[in-house]
Every structure is written in structure tokens, then in C-alpha cells.
Short mmCIF file of N, CA and C in Angstrom, two decimals:
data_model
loop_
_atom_site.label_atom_id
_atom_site.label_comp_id
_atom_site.label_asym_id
_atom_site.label_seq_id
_atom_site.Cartn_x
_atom_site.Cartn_y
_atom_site.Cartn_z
N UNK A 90 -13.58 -14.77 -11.45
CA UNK A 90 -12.56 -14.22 -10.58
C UNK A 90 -13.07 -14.29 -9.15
N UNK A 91 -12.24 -14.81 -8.47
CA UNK A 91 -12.88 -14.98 -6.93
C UNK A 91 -12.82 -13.55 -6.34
N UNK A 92 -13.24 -13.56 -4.85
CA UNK A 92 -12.96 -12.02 -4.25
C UNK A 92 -11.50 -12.39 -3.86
N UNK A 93 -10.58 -13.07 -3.54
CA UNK A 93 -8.99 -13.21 -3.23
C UNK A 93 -8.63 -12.79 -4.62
N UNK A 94 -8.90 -12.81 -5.34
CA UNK A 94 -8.01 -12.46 -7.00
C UNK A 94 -8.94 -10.59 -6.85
N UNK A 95 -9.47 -10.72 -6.70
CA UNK A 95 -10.01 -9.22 -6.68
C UNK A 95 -9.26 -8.26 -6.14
N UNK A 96 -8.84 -8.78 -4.39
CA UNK A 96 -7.83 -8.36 -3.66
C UNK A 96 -6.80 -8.19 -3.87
N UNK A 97 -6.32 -9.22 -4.83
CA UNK A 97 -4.73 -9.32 -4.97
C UNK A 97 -4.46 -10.09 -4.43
N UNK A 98 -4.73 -10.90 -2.75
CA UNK A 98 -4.29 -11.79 -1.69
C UNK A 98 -4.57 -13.34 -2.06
N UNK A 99 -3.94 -13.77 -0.94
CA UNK A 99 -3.93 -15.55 -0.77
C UNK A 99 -5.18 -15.56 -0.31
N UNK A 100 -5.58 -17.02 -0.18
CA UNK A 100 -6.66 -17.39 0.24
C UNK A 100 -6.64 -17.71 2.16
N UNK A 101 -5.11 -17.98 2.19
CA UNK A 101 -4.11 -17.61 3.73
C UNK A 101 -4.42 -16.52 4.13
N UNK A 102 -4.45 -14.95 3.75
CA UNK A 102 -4.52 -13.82 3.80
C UNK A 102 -5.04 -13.48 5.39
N UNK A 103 -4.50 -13.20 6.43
CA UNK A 103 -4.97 -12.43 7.14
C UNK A 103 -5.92 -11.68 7.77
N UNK A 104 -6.70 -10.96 8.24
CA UNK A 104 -8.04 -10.37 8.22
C UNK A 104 -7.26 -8.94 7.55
N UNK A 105 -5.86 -8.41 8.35
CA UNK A 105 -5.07 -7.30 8.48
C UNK A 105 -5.01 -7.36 6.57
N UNK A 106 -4.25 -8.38 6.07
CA UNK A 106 -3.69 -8.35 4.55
C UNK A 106 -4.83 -8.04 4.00
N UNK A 107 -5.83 -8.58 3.94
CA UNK A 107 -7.37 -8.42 3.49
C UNK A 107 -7.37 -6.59 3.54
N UNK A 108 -7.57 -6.41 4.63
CA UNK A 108 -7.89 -4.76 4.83
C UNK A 108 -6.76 -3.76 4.26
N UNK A 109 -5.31 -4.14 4.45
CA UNK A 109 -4.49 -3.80 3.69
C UNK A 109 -4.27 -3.80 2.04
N UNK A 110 -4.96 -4.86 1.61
CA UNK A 110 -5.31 -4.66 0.37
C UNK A 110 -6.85 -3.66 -0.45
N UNK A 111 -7.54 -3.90 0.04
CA UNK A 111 -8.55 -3.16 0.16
C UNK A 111 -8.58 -1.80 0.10
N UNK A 112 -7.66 -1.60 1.19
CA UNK A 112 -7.81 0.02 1.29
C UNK A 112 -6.60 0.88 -0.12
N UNK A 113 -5.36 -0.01 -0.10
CA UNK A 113 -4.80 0.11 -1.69
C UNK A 113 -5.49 0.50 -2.59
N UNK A 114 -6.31 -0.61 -2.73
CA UNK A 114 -6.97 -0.58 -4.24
C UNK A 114 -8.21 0.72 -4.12
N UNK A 115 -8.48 0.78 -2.94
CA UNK A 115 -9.33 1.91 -2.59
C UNK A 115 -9.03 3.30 -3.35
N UNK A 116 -7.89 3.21 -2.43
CA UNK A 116 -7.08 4.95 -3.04
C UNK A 116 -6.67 4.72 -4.33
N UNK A 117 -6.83 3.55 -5.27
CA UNK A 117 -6.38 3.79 -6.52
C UNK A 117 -7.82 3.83 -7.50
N UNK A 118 -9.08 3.41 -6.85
CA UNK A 118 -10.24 3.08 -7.80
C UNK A 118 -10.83 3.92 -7.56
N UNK A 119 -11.22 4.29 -6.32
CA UNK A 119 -12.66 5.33 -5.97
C UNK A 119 -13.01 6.30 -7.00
N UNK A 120 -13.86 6.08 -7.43
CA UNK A 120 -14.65 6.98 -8.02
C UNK A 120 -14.02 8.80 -7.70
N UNK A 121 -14.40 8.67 -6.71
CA UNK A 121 -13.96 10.09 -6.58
C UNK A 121 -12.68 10.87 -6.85
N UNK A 122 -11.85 10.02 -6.83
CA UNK A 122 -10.38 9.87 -7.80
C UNK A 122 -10.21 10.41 -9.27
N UNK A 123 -11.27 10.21 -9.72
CA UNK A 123 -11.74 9.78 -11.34
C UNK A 123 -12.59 10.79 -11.49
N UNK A 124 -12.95 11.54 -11.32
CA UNK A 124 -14.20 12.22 -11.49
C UNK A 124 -14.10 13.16 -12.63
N UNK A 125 -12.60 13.68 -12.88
CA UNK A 125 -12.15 14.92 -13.94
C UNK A 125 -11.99 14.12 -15.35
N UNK A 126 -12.05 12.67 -15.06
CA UNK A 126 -11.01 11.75 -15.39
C UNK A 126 -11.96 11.38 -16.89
N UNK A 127 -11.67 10.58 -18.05
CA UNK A 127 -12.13 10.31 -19.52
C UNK A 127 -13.39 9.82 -18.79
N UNK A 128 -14.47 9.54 -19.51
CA UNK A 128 -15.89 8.97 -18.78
C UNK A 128 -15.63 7.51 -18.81
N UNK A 129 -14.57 6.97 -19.84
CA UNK A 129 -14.70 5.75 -19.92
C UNK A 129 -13.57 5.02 -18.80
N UNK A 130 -12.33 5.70 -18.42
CA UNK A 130 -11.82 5.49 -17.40
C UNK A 130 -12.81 5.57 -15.83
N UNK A 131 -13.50 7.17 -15.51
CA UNK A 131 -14.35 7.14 -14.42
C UNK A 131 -15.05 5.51 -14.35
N UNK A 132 -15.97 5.27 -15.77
CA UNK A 132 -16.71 3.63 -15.44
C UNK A 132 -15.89 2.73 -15.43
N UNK A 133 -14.65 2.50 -15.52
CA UNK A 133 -13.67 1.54 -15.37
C UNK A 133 -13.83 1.47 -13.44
N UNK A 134 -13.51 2.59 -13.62
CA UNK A 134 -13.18 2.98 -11.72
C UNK A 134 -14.15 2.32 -11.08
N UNK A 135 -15.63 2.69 -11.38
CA UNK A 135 -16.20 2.38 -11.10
C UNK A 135 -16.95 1.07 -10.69
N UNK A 136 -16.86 0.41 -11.82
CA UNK A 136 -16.72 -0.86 -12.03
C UNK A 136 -15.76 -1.87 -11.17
N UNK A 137 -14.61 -1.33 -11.35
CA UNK A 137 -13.46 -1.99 -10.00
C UNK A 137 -13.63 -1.67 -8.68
N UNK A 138 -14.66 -0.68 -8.50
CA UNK A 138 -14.64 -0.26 -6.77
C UNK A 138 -16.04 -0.97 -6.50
N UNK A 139 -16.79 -1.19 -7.63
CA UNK A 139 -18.02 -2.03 -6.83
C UNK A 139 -17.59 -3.65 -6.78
N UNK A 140 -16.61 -3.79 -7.17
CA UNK A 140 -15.66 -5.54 -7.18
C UNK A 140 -15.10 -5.38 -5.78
N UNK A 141 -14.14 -4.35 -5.84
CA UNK A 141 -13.48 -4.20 -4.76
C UNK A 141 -14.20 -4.22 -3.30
N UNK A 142 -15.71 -3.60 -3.39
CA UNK A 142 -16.53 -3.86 -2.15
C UNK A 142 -17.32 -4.70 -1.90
N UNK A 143 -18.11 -5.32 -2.66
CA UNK A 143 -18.21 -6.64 -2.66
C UNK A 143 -17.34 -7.94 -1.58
N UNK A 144 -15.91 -7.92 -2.41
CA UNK A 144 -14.57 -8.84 -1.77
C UNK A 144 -14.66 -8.56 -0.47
N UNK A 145 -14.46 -6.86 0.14
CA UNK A 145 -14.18 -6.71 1.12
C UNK A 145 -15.41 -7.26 2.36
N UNK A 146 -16.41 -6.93 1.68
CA UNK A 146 -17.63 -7.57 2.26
C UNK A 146 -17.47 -8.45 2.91
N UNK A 147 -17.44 -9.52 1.86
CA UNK A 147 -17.42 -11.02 2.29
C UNK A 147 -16.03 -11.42 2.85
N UNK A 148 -14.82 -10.94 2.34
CA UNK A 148 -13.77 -11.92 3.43
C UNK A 148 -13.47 -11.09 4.28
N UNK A 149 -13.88 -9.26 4.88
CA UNK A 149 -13.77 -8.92 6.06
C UNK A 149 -14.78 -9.66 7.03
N UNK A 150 -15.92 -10.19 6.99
CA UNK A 150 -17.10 -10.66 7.59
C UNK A 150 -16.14 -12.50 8.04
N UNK A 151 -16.09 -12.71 9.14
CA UNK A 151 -15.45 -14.18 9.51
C UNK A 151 -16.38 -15.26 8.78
N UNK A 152 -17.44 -15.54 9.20
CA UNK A 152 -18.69 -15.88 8.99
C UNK A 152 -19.06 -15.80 7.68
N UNK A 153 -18.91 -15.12 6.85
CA UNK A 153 -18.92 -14.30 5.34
C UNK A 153 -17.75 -15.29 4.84
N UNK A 154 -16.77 -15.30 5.15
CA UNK A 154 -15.38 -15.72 4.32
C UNK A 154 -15.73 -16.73 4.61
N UNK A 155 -15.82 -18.25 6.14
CA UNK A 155 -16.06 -19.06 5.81
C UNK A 155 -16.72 -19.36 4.86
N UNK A 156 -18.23 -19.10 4.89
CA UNK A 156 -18.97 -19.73 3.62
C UNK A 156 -19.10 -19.46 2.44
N UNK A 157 -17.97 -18.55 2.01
CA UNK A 157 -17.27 -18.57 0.95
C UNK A 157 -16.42 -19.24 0.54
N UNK A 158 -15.42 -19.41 1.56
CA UNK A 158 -14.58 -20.42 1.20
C UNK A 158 -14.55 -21.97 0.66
N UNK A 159 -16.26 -22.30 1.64
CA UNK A 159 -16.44 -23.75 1.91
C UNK A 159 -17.20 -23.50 -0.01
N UNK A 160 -17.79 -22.63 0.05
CA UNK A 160 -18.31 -22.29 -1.64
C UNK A 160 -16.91 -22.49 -2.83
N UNK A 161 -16.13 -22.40 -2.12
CA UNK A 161 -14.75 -22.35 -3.14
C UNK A 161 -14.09 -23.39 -3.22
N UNK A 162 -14.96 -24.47 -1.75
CA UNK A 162 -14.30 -25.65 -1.91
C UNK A 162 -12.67 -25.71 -1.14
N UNK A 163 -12.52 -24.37 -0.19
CA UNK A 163 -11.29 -24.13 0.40
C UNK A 163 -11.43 -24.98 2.04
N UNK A 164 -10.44 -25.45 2.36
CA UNK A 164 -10.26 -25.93 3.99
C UNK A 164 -10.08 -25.16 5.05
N UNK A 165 -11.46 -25.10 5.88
CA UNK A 165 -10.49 -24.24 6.88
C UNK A 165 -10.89 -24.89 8.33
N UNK A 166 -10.23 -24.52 9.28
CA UNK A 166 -10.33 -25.15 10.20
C UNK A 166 -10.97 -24.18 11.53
N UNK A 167 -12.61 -24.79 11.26
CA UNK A 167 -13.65 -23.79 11.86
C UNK A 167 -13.09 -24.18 13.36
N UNK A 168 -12.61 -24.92 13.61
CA UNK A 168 -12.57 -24.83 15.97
C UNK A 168 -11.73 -23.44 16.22
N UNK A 169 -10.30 -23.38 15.20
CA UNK A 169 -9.72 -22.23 15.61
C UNK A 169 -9.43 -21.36 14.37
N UNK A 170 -10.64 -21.21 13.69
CA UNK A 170 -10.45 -20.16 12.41
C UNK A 170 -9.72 -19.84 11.68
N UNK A 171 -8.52 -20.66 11.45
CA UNK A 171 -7.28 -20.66 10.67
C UNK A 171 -7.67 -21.34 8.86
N UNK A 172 -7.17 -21.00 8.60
CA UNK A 172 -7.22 -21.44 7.01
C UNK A 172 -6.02 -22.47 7.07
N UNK A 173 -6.35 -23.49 6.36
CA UNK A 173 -5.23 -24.42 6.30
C UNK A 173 -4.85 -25.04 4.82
#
């Protein structure tokens, strides 16, 4: 699963859609959400929020997402940072 399938987003995605997704899945995984919660749901949570930060890592970072992308084998067009 790439970090764009993690997100939910395109590989087009925005810096904004990126962070907009992120913070979603945020308020639905965090741990701290979960805490009252079955133990095996809490490590579910858990499990999806260390995915979820990871992703955000690398395609909030410009520099990060390029050489991810070029790792994914995606086009982008480094003069004016657009994904194409």
C-alpha cells in the first residue's frame, strides 16, 4: 500500500488535500480516541495512526514526496513542482 492509498488521496493531491486528509483520519485513529475502547480495536488504532504518520511524513516533506514518487516511478515536474 503506498502512503497516497494510506491517505485516501491522488498521487495529484495537493500539499492542502494531503493535510486535509491526514488530519481526518487523525480524529478517527488516534490512539487516544480508543483508549476505553476493546484492546484489539485500541491496536487496530494504533496500527493505522503509525501508517497514517509515516504518509504524512513523507508527502507533507516536498523533497520527501519527490523521492518518493520518483521511488514509485511517478512523473513530476521538478522546475515547477507540479505532479504531472
Amino acid at each position: 500500500m503506498t502512503h497516497y492509498e494510506v491517505l485516501g488521496v491522488e498521487t495529484t493531491a495537493s500539499r492542502a488535500a494531503v493535510r486535509s486528509a491526514y488530519v481526518r483520519l487523525a480524529r478517527t485513529f488516534h490512539p487516544d480516541f480508543h483508549a476505553d475502547a476493546d484492546p484489539n480495536v485500541f491496536a487496530y488504532a494504533q496500527d493505522r495512526m503509525r501508517e497514517i504518520n509515516v504518509a504524512w511524513q513523507v508527502l507533507s516533506n516536498e523533497a520527501a514526496r519527490q523521492a518518493y514518487d520518483q521511488r514509485l516511478g511517478l512523473h513530476t515536474d521538478a522546475f515547477h513542482g507540479s505532479r504531472i
